[in-house]
Coordinates of C-alpha atoms in Angstrom, one line a residue:
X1 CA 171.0 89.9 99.7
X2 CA 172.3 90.4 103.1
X3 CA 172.0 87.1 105.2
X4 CA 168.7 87.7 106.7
X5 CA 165.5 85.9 107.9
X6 CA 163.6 87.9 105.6
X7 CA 163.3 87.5 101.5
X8 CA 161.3 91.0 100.9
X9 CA 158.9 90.0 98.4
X10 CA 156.6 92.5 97.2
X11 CA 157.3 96.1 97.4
X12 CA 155.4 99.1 99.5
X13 CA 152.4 99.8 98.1
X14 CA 152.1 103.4 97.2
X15 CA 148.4 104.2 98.9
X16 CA 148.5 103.7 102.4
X17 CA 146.0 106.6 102.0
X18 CA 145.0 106.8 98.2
X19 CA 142.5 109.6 98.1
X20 CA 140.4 111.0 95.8
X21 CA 139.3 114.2 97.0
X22 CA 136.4 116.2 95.2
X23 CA 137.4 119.7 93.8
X24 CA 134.0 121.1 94.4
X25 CA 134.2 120.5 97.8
X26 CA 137.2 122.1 98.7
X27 CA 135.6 125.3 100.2
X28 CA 132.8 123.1 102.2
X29 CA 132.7 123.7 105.8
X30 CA 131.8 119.7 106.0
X31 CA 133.7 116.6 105.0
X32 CA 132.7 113.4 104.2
X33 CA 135.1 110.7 104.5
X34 CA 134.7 106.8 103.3
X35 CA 136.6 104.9 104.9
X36 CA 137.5 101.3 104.0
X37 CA 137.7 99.7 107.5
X38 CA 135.0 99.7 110.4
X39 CA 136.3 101.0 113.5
X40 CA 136.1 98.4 116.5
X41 CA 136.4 100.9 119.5
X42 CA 136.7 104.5 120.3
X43 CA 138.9 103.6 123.4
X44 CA 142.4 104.6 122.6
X45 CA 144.2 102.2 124.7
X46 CA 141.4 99.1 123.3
X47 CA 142.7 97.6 120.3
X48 CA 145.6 98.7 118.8
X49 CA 144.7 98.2 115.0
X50 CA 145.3 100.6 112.1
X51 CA 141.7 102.4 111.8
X52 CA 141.3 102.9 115.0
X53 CA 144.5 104.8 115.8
X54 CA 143.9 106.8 112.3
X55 CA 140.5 108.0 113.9
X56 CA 142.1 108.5 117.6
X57 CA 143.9 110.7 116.2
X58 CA 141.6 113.6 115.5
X59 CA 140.5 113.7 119.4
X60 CA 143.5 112.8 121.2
X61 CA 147.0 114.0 120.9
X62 CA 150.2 112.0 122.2
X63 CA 153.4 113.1 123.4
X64 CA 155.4 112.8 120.0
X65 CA 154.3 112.6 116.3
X66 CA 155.5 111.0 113.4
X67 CA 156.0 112.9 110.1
X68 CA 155.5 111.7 107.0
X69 CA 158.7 109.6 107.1
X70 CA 157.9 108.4 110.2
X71 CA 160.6 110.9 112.0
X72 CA 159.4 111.5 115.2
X73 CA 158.6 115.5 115.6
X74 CA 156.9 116.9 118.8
X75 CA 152.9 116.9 119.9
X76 CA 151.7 117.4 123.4
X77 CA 156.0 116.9 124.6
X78 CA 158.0 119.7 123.4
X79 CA 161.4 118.5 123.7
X80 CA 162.8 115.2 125.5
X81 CA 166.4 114.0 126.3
X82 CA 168.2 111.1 127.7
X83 CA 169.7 112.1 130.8
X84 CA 171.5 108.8 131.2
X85 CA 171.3 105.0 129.8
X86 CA 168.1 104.7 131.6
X87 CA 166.6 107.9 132.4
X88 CA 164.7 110.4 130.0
X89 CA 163.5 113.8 130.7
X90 CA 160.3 115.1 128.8
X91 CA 159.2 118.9 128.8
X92 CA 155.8 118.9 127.9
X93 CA 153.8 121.7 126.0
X94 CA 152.0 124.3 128.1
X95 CA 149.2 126.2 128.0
X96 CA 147.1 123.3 126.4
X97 CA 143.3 122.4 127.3
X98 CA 141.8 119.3 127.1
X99 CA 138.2 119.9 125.3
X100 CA 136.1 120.1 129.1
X101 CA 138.4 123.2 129.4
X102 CA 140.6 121.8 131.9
X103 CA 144.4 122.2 131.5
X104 CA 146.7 119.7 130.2
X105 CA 149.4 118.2 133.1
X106 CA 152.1 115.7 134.4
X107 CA 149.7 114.2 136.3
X108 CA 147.3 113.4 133.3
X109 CA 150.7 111.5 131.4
X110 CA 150.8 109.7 134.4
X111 CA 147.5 108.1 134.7
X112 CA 147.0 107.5 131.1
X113 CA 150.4 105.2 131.3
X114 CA 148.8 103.5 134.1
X115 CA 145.7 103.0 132.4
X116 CA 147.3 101.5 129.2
X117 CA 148.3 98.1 130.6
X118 CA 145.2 97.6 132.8
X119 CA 142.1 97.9 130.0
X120 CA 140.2 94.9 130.5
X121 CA 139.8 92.7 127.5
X122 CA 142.1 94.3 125.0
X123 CA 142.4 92.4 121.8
X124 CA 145.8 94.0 120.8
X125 CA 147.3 96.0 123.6
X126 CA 149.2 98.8 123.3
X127 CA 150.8 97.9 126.3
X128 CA 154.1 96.9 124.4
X129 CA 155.0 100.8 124.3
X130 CA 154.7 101.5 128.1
X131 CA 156.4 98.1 129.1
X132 CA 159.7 99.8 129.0
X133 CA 159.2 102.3 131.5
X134 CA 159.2 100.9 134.9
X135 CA 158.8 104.8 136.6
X136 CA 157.2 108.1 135.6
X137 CA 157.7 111.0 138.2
X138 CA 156.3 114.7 137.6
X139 CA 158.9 117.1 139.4
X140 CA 156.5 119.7 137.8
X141 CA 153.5 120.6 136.1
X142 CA 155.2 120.3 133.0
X143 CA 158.4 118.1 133.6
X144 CA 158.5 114.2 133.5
X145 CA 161.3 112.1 134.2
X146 CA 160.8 108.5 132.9
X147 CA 163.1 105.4 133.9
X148 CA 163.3 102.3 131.5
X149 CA 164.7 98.9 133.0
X150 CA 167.8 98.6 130.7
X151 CA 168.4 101.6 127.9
X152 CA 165.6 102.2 125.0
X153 CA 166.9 104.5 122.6
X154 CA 163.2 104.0 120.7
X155 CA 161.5 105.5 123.9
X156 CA 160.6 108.8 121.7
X157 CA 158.9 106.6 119.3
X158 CA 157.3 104.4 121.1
X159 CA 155.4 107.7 123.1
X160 CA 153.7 108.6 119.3
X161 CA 151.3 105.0 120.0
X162 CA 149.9 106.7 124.0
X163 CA 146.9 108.7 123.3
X164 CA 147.3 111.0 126.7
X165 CA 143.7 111.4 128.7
X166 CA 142.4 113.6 131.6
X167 CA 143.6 112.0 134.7
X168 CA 140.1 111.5 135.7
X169 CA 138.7 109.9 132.5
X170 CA 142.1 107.7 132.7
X171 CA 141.4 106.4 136.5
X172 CA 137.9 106.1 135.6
X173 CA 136.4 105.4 132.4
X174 CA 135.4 101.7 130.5
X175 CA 135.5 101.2 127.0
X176 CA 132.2 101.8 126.9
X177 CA 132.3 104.7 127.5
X178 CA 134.7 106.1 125.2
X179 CA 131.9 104.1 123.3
X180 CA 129.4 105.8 124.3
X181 CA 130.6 109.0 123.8
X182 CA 131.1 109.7 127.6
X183 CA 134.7 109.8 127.5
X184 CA 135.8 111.4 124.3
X185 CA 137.8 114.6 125.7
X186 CA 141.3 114.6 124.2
X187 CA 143.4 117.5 123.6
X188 CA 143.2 117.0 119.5
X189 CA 142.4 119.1 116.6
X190 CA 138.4 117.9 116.5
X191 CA 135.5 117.1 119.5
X192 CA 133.5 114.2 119.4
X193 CA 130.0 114.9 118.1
X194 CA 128.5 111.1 117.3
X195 CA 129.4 107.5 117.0
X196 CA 127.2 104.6 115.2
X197 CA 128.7 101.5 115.3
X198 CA 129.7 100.5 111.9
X199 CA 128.4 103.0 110.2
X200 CA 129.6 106.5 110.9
X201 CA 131.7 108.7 113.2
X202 CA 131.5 112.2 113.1
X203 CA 133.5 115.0 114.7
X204 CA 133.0 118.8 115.1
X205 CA 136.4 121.4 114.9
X206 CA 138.1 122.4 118.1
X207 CA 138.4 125.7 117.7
X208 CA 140.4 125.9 121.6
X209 CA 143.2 123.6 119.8
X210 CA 146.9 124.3 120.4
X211 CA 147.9 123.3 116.9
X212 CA 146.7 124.8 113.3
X213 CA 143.3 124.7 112.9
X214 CA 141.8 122.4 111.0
X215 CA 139.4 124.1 108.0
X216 CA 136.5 121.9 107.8
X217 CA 134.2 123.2 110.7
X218 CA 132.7 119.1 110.8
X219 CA 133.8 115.6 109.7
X220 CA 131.9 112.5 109.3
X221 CA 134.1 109.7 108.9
X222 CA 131.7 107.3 106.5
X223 CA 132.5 103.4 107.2
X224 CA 131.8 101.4 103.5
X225 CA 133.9 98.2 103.7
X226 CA 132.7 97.6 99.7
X227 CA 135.3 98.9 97.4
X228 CA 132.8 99.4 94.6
X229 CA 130.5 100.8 97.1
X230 CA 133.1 102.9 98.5
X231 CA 134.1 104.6 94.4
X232 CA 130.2 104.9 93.8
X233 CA 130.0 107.2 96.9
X234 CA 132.7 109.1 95.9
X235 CA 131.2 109.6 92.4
X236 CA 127.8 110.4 92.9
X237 CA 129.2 113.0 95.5
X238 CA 127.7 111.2 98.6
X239 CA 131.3 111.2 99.8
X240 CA 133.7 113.9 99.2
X241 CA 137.1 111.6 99.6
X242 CA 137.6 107.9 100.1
X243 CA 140.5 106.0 101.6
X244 CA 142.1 102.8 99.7
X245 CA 141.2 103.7 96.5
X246 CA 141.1 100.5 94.7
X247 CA 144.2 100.1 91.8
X248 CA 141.4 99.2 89.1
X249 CA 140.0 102.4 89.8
X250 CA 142.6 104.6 89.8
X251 CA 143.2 105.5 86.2
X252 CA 139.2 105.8 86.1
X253 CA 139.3 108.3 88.8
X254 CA 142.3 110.4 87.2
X255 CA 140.1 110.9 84.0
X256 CA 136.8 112.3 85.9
X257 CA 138.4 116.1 85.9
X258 CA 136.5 116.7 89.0
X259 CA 138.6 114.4 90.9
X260 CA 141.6 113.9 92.0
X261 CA 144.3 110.8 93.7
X262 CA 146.5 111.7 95.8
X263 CA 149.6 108.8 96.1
X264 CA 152.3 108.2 98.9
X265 CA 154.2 105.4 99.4
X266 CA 153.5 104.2 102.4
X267 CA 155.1 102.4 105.4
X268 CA 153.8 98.6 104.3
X269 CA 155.6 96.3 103.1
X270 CA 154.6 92.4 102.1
X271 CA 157.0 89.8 102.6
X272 CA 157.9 86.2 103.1
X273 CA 159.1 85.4 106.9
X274 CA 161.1 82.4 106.7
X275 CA 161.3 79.4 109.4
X276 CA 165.1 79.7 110.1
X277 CA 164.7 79.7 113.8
X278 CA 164.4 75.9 114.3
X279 CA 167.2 73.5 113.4
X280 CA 165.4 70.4 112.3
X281 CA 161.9 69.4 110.9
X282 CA 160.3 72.3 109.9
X283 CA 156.9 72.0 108.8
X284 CA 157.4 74.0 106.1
X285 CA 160.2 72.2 104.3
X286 CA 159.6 68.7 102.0
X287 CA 161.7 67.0 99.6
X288 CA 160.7 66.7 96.2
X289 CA 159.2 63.3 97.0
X290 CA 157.1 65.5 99.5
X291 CA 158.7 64.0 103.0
X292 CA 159.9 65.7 105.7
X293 CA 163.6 67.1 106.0
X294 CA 165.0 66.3 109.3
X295 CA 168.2 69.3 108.9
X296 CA 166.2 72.6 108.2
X297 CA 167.4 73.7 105.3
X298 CA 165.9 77.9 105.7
X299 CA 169.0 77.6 108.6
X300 CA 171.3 78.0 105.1
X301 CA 171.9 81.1 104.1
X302 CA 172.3 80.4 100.7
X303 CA 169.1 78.9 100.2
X304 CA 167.4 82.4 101.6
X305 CA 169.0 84.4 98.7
X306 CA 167.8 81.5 96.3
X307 CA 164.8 82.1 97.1
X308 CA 164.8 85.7 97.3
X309 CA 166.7 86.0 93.5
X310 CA 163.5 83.6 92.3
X311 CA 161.2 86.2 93.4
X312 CA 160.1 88.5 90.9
X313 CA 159.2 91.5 92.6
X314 CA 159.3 93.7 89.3
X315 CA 156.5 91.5 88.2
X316 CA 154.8 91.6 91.0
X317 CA 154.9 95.4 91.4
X318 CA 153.4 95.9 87.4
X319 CA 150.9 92.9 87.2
X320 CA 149.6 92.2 90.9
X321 CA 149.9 95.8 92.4
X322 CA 149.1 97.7 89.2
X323 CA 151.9 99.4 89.2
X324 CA 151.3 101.5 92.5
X325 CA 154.1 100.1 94.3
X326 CA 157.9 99.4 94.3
X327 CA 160.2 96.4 95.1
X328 CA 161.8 96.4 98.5
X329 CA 165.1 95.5 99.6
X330 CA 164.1 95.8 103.3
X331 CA 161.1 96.3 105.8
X332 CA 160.6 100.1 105.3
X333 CA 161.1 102.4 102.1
X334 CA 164.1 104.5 101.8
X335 CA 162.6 107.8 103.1
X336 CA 161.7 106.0 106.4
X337 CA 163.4 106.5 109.6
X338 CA 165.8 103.9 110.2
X339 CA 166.6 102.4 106.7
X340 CA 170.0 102.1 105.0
X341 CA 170.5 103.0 101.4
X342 CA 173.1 99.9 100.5
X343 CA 169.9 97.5 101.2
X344 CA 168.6 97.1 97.5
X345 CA 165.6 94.7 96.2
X346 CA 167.7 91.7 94.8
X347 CA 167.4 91.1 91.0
X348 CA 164.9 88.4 89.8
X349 CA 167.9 85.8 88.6
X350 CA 166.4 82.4 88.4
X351 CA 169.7 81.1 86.5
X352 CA 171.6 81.9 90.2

């Protein structure tokens, strides 16, 4: 193991989105989604958690997209380039309309990257991908030149987290009113139709959108937090797919012919983070008699790959995760942007 702060311990679990889909459903003009997580705000620069994002994403388009290896590929920006250390230029995609009709501009970038810092109250901001840039200038309609402070070769990335809004619903509108309803215009591939807190969000097809076309004409996007509640709907046919489809259900599922699971390993990986940063008394350290050490011992690099080797993540990966997942030799799967292939899960060796 490479000297590292991090002993990976368990590997990527292989459903970031396990769904079972229901083969009698497939030519429906509706689908109904259970989802495992409650959404805590329709605002897209609110709270920057997982479900949230997943559902932003139907209304609102950002600049650049990830693919399923988490590549970044193109959205509402066509093309970008680094003119110099410091200074990108962004082309963005023409002829695009936001779902009021109006089109899609510079100007609409710019206020949204204002707006992103500035939302009152944010639990998790998502202002961490706009700190970089220190201007944004629109030359044109469809040209932006963006300056970062010192160079930020992950600019391109960072742009696939910043929902773009009107430039008037950006300037103006609270998080309760994306809430509400009031300010759900994106550019994305559905409109908002209906939002219960809690319990349901559902979405009707743009058919204006700039991208492929979606084939389910409306979407309700169920929230059941219960795993066995979540299988049950997807049994009885209340639900047509379900996300997080628990591991003692899987086999289950596979057997009922009408179903399917659809698996993907996914971008998560669990791990232990180890205090190496402080050079004496860590809190987390004891001697056998259960005292405190004074000389942190995590600081040794030695004693990280001890620990690692006494993981066994083989173990873990067939008797904890049920065998949908893999040991990890680093913080993302192979197949994910910015891995190397000579980083390998150390063996379990509890003789070393």
């Amino acid at each position: 193991m490479p000297n590292t702060r991090l002993a990976r311990v368990a590997a990527t679990a292989a459903l970031a989105l396990g769904l079972a889909i229901s083969a009698a459903s497939a030519q429906a003009s509706e689908l109904i989604v259970g989802l495992a997580t409650p959404l805590t705000s329709l605002d897209p620069h609110f709270h920057n958690l997982t479900p949230n994002n997943a559902a932003a994403q139907h209304v609102f388009d950002a600049l650049t997209d990830n693919d399923e290896s988490m590549n970044v590929k193109p959205s509402l920006a066509e093309s970008w380039r680094a003119i110099n250390d410091t200074t990108w230029e962004v082309k963005l995609r023409k002829n695009v309309k936001f779902h009021d009709g109006k089109p899609f501009t510079a100007q609409d970038v710019i206020a949204t990257f204002k707006r992103v810092p500035n939302v009152p109250r944010s639990p998790s901001s998502f202002a961490t991908f706009t700190k970089p840039i220190v201007d944004i200038q629109a030359p044109d309609p469809h040209t932006l030149i963006m300056k970062t402070a010192a160079p930020h070769p992950l600019l391109p990335n960072d742009l696939t987290s910043v929902y773009i809004l009107p430039k008037a619903i950006a300037e103006t509108a609270s998080t309760d009113d994306f809430n509400s309803g009031k300010a759900m215009i994106g550019t994305g591939p559905f409109r908002f139709s209906e939002y219960r807190s809690g319990d349901r969000l559902v979405l009707k097809r743009n058919d204006g959108y700039w991208g492929p076309k979606t084939a389910w004409t409306s979407v309700q996007l169920r929230m059941i937090t219960n795993s066995a509640a979540r299988v049950a709907a997807l049994l009885s046919g209340d639900v047509h797919m379900i996300e997080n489809v628990p591991t003692a259900d899987i086999e289950r599922i596979k057997a009922n012919k009408s179903l399917a699971v659809s698996q993907a390993t996914s971008n998560r990986v669990i791990y232990l983070h180890m205090d190496s940063g402080r050079e004496k008394n860590s809190p987390f350290v004891r001697t056998r008699d259960g005292q405190p050490m004074e000389a942190n011992p995590l600081r040794d690099a030695r004693v990280r790959q001890a620990i690692s080797v006494a993981i066994n993540r083989e173990a873990i990966v067939d008797r904890i995760m049920e065998k949908v997942a893999e040991p990890a030799g680093q913080l993302l799967p192979e197949k994910f942007f910015g891995t190397s292939p000579r980083l390998k899960p150390p063996k379990y060796d509890p003789e070393a």
